[in-house]
Amino acid sequence: MLSMPSLRNSLAALLLLGLALGAQTAVAQTPLGATLVSGGVQFAVFSQNATRIEVWTFSTPTSSTPLNRYTLTKTDTVNHIWTVTVSGLGAGTLYGLRAWGPNWPYNASWTAGSNIGFLSHVDANGNRFNPNKLLTDPYAKAVTGEPVRVLSGGNYHYSTAILGGTDTYGFVDSAGAMPKSIVINDASFDWTGDVRPNKAMKDSVLYEVHLRGFTKNDTSVTSTLRGTYDGFKAKASYFTDLGVTGVELLPVHEYPQWDDPVGGATADRVNYWGYMTTQFFAPNREYLCPDLASCTYTAGQQVNEFKEMVKALHAQGIEVFLDVVFNHTFEGGACSGSPVRYINLRGLDNATYYTLADNKTCYWDSTGTGNNLNASRPAVRRLIIDSLKYWNSQMGVDGFRFDLAYTLGREGSDGRVFNPNAQTLIEIAQAAQDNDFKIVAEAWDTGGYGVGEFPSGWSEWNGKWRDNVRKLVKSDASQVGGLGSSITATWSGFVAPEESVNFVTAHDGFTLRDLVSYEHKHNAANGEDNRDGTDNNLAWNGGVEGPSDDPDIIAARHRQMRNLLATLLLSQGTPMLLAGDEFGHTQLGNNNAYCQDNPIGWPDWARLEAQDGAALHRYLRRLLRLRKRHGVFRRDRFFTGEAIGPGGQKDIVWLNADGSEKRGDDWQSEPQQLAFVLDGEAGVEHLGPQGESRRDDSYLVVLHAGATETSLCAPPAALGLAWKRVFDTCASDGHGDGLILPAGSAYSLPARCVQVFQRLDVLP
């Protein structure tokens, strides 16, 4: 049960030393994007392979005719930075970029929508320059929205003007169909009074939530605010009352709402989750109003409204994490001869930004989306780190969860091989340390799994924890040893327990209620004939698939939800909850609701008013208070299993059913139950503000996953004179009845139950 030594700290330190001594680093820090300067705006763009770049300004978001055109100069030939400073422009200016390169050299006779100068749609080096495609600035702090969409055959599609790669699409001007970038003045926002919560990771409880979906069904929020930044701001106190410390927002970077990958988007099937980023610095405009078509807003208003939301959350002591998608983009991928989307990176420097196949007219990906951003390239690394620093320093964000972060560690000459000490991963960790923000990795992609392999400074979503706990709770007899590792966070490769971000459910997969109500996915509403979503749910439905009116099944399901939440919050590490699980939201068995911007994907707030939903909510609040009040459940270092307490007691003792200490082969017996004592006096690492040692209470925790009642014995007197039951998942609100167990006494534990006993030093 003890952690194995890890070399990753020393390896990371050696790599950092190499960087300091002159190893390849990110491109020089010329400010990229549109920067307000005295009397005007400086535009700066990276491109290693372009031969000409222009910035065009526009009067409206849908204009195709520019107000003016300005040519950028390659002012930094070492780092490939192109710049131009334009007098008379200011905040609110609308603009776009056009670029030429080896496959389409500049010709002064060229006009938008022509083929003048054209050589090929893609050349042997992977260049895909096309001046007919107006591009957004990758560093734009706001854009005017999405590409123009059209309704065809009952489904929405984006205008084909944004496509290139073939003669049919490549010789069409996209300016009228493309959103425009907006010059933003970040200095205009008043952060006066904002105080960052600065929660230690070990004290954090994260809450994964979709910003828009969270309030779409919430009648406590004014109807004109539901689904918006302001609507989310109105719920700030809810998170504090519940007992979480941070919200982890599904992607809020600008992404296309209306482009579902299966047959086009409909009113009920859209790109809801948002894992198709187009702009890494711009907050999503769609979250300004419940219905953009019927509201009035100003250019760039989304920037200030996001900041106001963050400020309100901070005022409640709630940190803000963003789910960021630096592994791929909405531009997708295809080989020569097929149409491809042009938004920004492809048209500015396809061969640098993306990981290409051996045949560089095609793409290589490990994300399942058609492309990988090539994070081993200095320009991509800079894009990632600049984005993180911007959202942290200018937008108030406290932490980031990296979607498919394994992809960011792929290096080598072709950007395809994972390196656990990849320069990009190291530099992100260094930026997090230097700027005091938190980083969490989804430590896998479609081609690799690296939980426990990321460098020092990273926390990681722990899919192994999820699977071990689900298996035991569904009475899989072989998982008790794995559950011990889960509860103590002693995973090979982690430096501290807090690096393990534990979760039972997340946006991927079943909700908590569905996990105990369905064993099979029911994703027909997604339009993919139930092919999408995992089949490995590790779920138990109690004997009936889906809804049931059998009171015994209903009671068993409710208890299982309580058991799963208790196991999560009594485990070492950083727990994460899924929005709506606290009152039993159901997605009707859909375990991949990525396109469900409707009641399937929105938390059902009516559940909070229902008797069982309200009871689950009260239960979770009680459980969160227990964790918050007692540091023994959220240590900052691993258990040793050794006698380190002032009285020679061990910091953790694993127990057999007869109360004796587990040893060796004992882990192979009693496969459906686990009992252990956490000693609060042996936790000498719990220090106060002056460095003083803090004594905590000691607890006996008993987990029983079996389907029948079982008998156990309380620990012997050497571990405590008596034990008082203070928490019980058999009770709907978790309230312990105060039962006193003298040392060594026998007691019965009901089926499928978790109980917590506090040690008493004096017999009552």
Short mmCIF file of C-alpha atoms in Angstrom, two decimals, residues 545-750:
data_model
loop_
_atom_site.label_atom_id
_atom_site.label_comp_id
_atom_site.label_asym_id
_atom_site.label_seq_id
_atom_site.Cartn_x
_atom_site.Cartn_y
_atom_site.Cartn_z
CA GLU A 545 -32.04 -1.37 -16.37
CA GLY A 546 -33.19 2.22 -16.04
CA PRO A 547 -36.06 3.64 -13.98
CA SER A 548 -37.71 1.38 -11.42
CA ASP A 549 -40.64 1.72 -9.02
CA ASP A 550 -39.42 -1.14 -6.82
CA PRO A 551 -38.76 0.43 -3.39
CA ASP A 552 -35.94 -2.02 -2.60
CA ILE A 553 -34.12 -1.21 -5.85
CA ILE A 554 -34.64 2.50 -5.32
CA ALA A 555 -33.26 2.28 -1.77
CA ALA A 556 -30.25 0.25 -2.93
CA ARG A 557 -29.47 2.78 -5.66
CA HIS A 558 -29.61 5.70 -3.25
CA ARG A 559 -27.32 3.90 -0.83
CA GLN A 560 -24.86 3.13 -3.63
CA MET A 561 -24.73 6.80 -4.57
CA ARG A 562 -23.95 7.63 -0.95
CA ASN A 563 -21.30 4.91 -0.83
CA LEU A 564 -19.56 6.20 -3.93
CA LEU A 565 -19.53 9.78 -2.64
CA ALA A 566 -18.26 8.65 0.77
CA THR A 567 -15.44 6.64 -0.77
CA LEU A 568 -14.48 9.66 -2.87
CA LEU A 569 -14.41 12.16 -0.02
CA LEU A 570 -12.81 9.86 2.56
CA SER A 571 -9.93 9.10 0.18
CA GLN A 572 -6.63 10.93 0.15
CA GLY A 573 -6.05 13.10 -2.91
CA THR A 574 -8.07 15.87 -4.53
CA PRO A 575 -11.73 14.97 -5.06
CA MET A 576 -13.79 16.14 -8.03
CA LEU A 577 -17.58 16.10 -8.25
CA LEU A 578 -19.79 16.34 -11.33
CA ALA A 579 -22.43 19.08 -11.42
CA GLY A 580 -25.89 17.72 -10.69
CA ASP A 581 -24.67 14.58 -8.94
CA GLU A 582 -25.39 16.24 -5.60
CA PHE A 583 -29.13 15.93 -6.25
CA GLY A 584 -29.23 12.92 -8.56
CA HIS A 585 -29.41 14.34 -12.09
CA THR A 586 -29.96 11.73 -14.80
CA GLN A 587 -28.98 11.79 -18.48
CA LEU A 588 -31.36 8.86 -19.07
CA GLY A 589 -28.45 6.48 -19.52
CA ASN A 590 -26.60 8.64 -22.05
CA ASN A 591 -22.89 8.31 -21.25
CA ASN A 592 -21.65 10.69 -23.95
CA ALA A 593 -23.89 13.77 -23.88
CA TYR A 594 -21.41 15.90 -25.84
CA CYS A 595 -24.11 17.16 -28.20
CA GLN A 596 -27.06 17.41 -25.81
CA ASP A 597 -27.66 21.13 -25.17
CA ASN A 598 -31.07 20.30 -23.72
CA PRO A 599 -32.52 18.78 -20.53
CA ILE A 600 -30.45 15.61 -21.06
CA GLY A 601 -27.26 17.62 -20.60
CA TRP A 602 -28.55 20.29 -18.20
CA PRO A 603 -28.68 19.61 -14.45
CA ASP A 604 -32.31 19.11 -13.44
CA TRP A 605 -32.77 21.57 -10.58
CA ALA A 606 -36.23 20.21 -9.87
CA ARG A 607 -34.40 17.21 -8.41
CA LEU A 608 -33.15 19.45 -5.60
CA GLU A 609 -36.75 19.99 -4.53
CA ALA A 610 -37.63 16.29 -4.66
CA GLN A 611 -37.39 14.40 -1.37
CA ASP A 612 -34.61 12.05 -2.47
CA GLY A 613 -32.67 14.76 -4.28
CA ALA A 614 -32.81 17.08 -1.28
CA ALA A 615 -31.69 14.24 1.00
CA LEU A 616 -28.69 13.46 -1.22
CA HIS A 617 -27.77 17.14 -1.26
CA ARG A 618 -27.89 17.31 2.57
CA TYR A 619 -25.86 14.13 2.77
CA LEU A 620 -23.11 15.49 0.54
CA ARG A 621 -22.93 18.75 2.49
CA ARG A 622 -22.46 16.76 5.72
CA LEU A 623 -19.76 14.64 4.09
CA LEU A 624 -17.92 17.68 2.75
CA ARG A 625 -17.97 19.29 6.19
CA LEU A 626 -16.45 16.14 7.70
CA ARG A 627 -13.60 16.22 5.18
CA LYS A 628 -13.02 19.96 5.63
CA ARG A 629 -12.86 19.77 9.44
CA HIS A 630 -10.41 16.88 9.63
CA GLY A 631 -7.01 17.04 7.98
CA VAL A 632 -6.51 13.32 8.46
CA PHE A 633 -8.70 12.83 5.35
CA ARG A 634 -6.63 15.23 3.23
CA ARG A 635 -2.98 14.78 4.13
CA ASP A 636 -0.19 16.50 2.23
CA ARG A 637 2.05 13.44 2.21
CA PHE A 638 1.67 9.71 1.93
CA PHE A 639 1.01 7.29 4.76
CA THR A 640 4.06 5.32 5.79
CA GLY A 641 2.42 2.48 7.68
CA GLU A 642 5.20 2.96 10.22
CA ALA A 643 5.17 3.85 13.92
CA ILE A 644 5.71 7.60 13.70
CA GLY A 645 3.24 8.98 16.24
CA PRO A 646 4.33 10.38 19.62
CA GLY A 647 3.09 7.20 21.29
CA GLY A 648 4.58 4.89 18.70
CA GLN A 649 1.35 4.49 16.77
CA LYS A 650 1.21 3.97 13.00
CA ASP A 651 -0.31 6.64 10.80
CA ILE A 652 -2.53 4.00 9.13
CA VAL A 653 -3.47 0.47 10.14
CA TRP A 654 -5.36 -1.89 7.83
CA LEU A 655 -7.68 -4.27 9.66
CA ASN A 656 -9.11 -7.73 9.17
CA ALA A 657 -12.72 -8.47 10.09
CA ASP A 658 -11.59 -9.75 13.51
CA GLY A 659 -9.88 -6.43 14.27
CA SER A 660 -6.33 -7.71 13.78
CA GLU A 661 -3.88 -5.94 11.48
CA LYS A 662 -3.78 -7.05 7.85
CA ARG A 663 -0.56 -8.66 6.73
CA GLY A 664 0.58 -10.32 3.50
CA ASP A 665 -2.00 -12.83 2.32
CA ASP A 666 -4.73 -11.14 4.36
CA TRP A 667 -5.24 -8.85 1.35
CA GLN A 668 -6.53 -11.84 -0.60
CA SER A 669 -9.26 -12.58 1.94
CA GLU A 670 -12.39 -10.59 2.77
CA PRO A 671 -12.55 -9.35 -0.84
CA GLN A 672 -15.62 -7.17 -0.41
CA GLN A 673 -14.73 -5.16 2.66
CA LEU A 674 -12.01 -2.87 3.86
CA ALA A 675 -11.37 -1.37 7.27
CA PHE A 676 -8.59 0.94 8.42
CA VAL A 677 -7.65 3.33 11.22
CA LEU A 678 -6.29 6.81 10.45
CA ASP A 679 -4.32 8.15 13.39
CA GLY A 680 -4.61 11.90 13.86
CA GLU A 681 -1.63 12.09 16.21
CA ALA A 682 0.70 10.38 13.75
CA GLY A 683 -0.08 12.99 11.12
CA VAL A 684 2.83 15.20 12.18
CA GLU A 685 2.81 16.87 8.77
CA HIS A 686 -0.36 18.79 9.70
CA LEU A 687 1.24 22.08 10.66
CA GLY A 688 -0.34 25.36 11.71
CA PRO A 689 0.59 28.83 10.42
CA GLN A 690 3.49 29.09 12.88
CA GLY A 691 4.83 25.63 12.07
CA GLU A 692 3.27 24.05 15.15
CA SER A 693 2.14 20.44 15.00
CA ARG A 694 -1.62 20.01 14.75
CA ARG A 695 -3.32 17.06 16.35
CA ASP A 696 -6.38 15.69 14.62
CA ASP A 697 -8.94 13.14 15.73
CA SER A 698 -8.41 9.52 14.78
CA TYR A 699 -10.96 7.55 12.79
CA LEU A 700 -11.95 4.01 11.94
CA VAL A 701 -13.38 3.73 8.41
CA VAL A 702 -15.20 0.59 7.32
CA LEU A 703 -16.37 -0.10 3.75
CA HIS A 704 -18.53 -3.12 2.98
CA ALA A 705 -19.50 -3.82 -0.63
CA GLY A 706 -21.12 -7.20 -0.04
CA ALA A 707 -24.79 -7.90 -0.70
CA THR A 708 -25.41 -9.31 2.79
CA GLU A 709 -24.83 -8.18 6.35
CA THR A 710 -21.41 -8.99 7.83
CA SER A 711 -19.86 -9.14 11.30
CA LEU A 712 -16.70 -7.31 12.32
CA CYS A 713 -14.75 -6.54 15.47
CA ALA A 714 -13.68 -3.11 16.61
CA PRO A 715 -9.90 -2.51 16.73
CA PRO A 716 -8.00 -3.71 19.82
CA ALA A 717 -7.37 -1.45 22.80
CA ALA A 718 -3.89 -0.62 21.53
CA LEU A 719 -5.55 1.42 18.78
CA GLY A 720 -8.25 3.03 20.90
CA LEU A 721 -10.39 2.43 23.97
CA ALA A 722 -13.67 2.93 22.12
CA TRP A 723 -15.13 4.14 18.85
CA LYS A 724 -18.18 6.35 18.24
CA ARG A 725 -20.15 6.08 14.98
CA VAL A 726 -20.26 9.59 13.47
CA PHE A 727 -21.08 8.91 9.82
CA ASP A 728 -23.17 6.21 8.15
CA THR A 729 -24.16 5.81 4.50
CA CYS A 730 -27.04 3.57 5.62
CA ALA A 731 -28.70 6.79 6.84
CA SER A 732 -30.16 8.98 4.09
CA ASP A 733 -28.41 12.08 5.44
CA GLY A 734 -25.24 10.26 6.54
CA HIS A 735 -25.85 11.07 10.20
CA GLY A 736 -24.13 8.69 12.59
CA ASP A 737 -26.26 7.48 15.48
CA GLY A 738 -23.50 7.78 18.08
CA LEU A 739 -23.20 4.03 18.69
CA ILE A 740 -20.23 3.33 20.97
CA LEU A 741 -18.02 0.31 20.22
CA PRO A 742 -15.65 -0.71 23.03
CA ALA A 743 -12.27 -1.99 21.82
CA GLY A 744 -12.49 -5.50 20.42
CA SER A 745 -16.28 -5.66 20.51
CA ALA A 746 -18.23 -7.32 17.73
CA TYR A 747 -20.77 -5.46 15.63
CA SER A 748 -22.83 -5.98 12.50
CA LEU A 749 -22.39 -3.98 9.32
CA PRO A 750 -25.34 -3.87 6.88
#
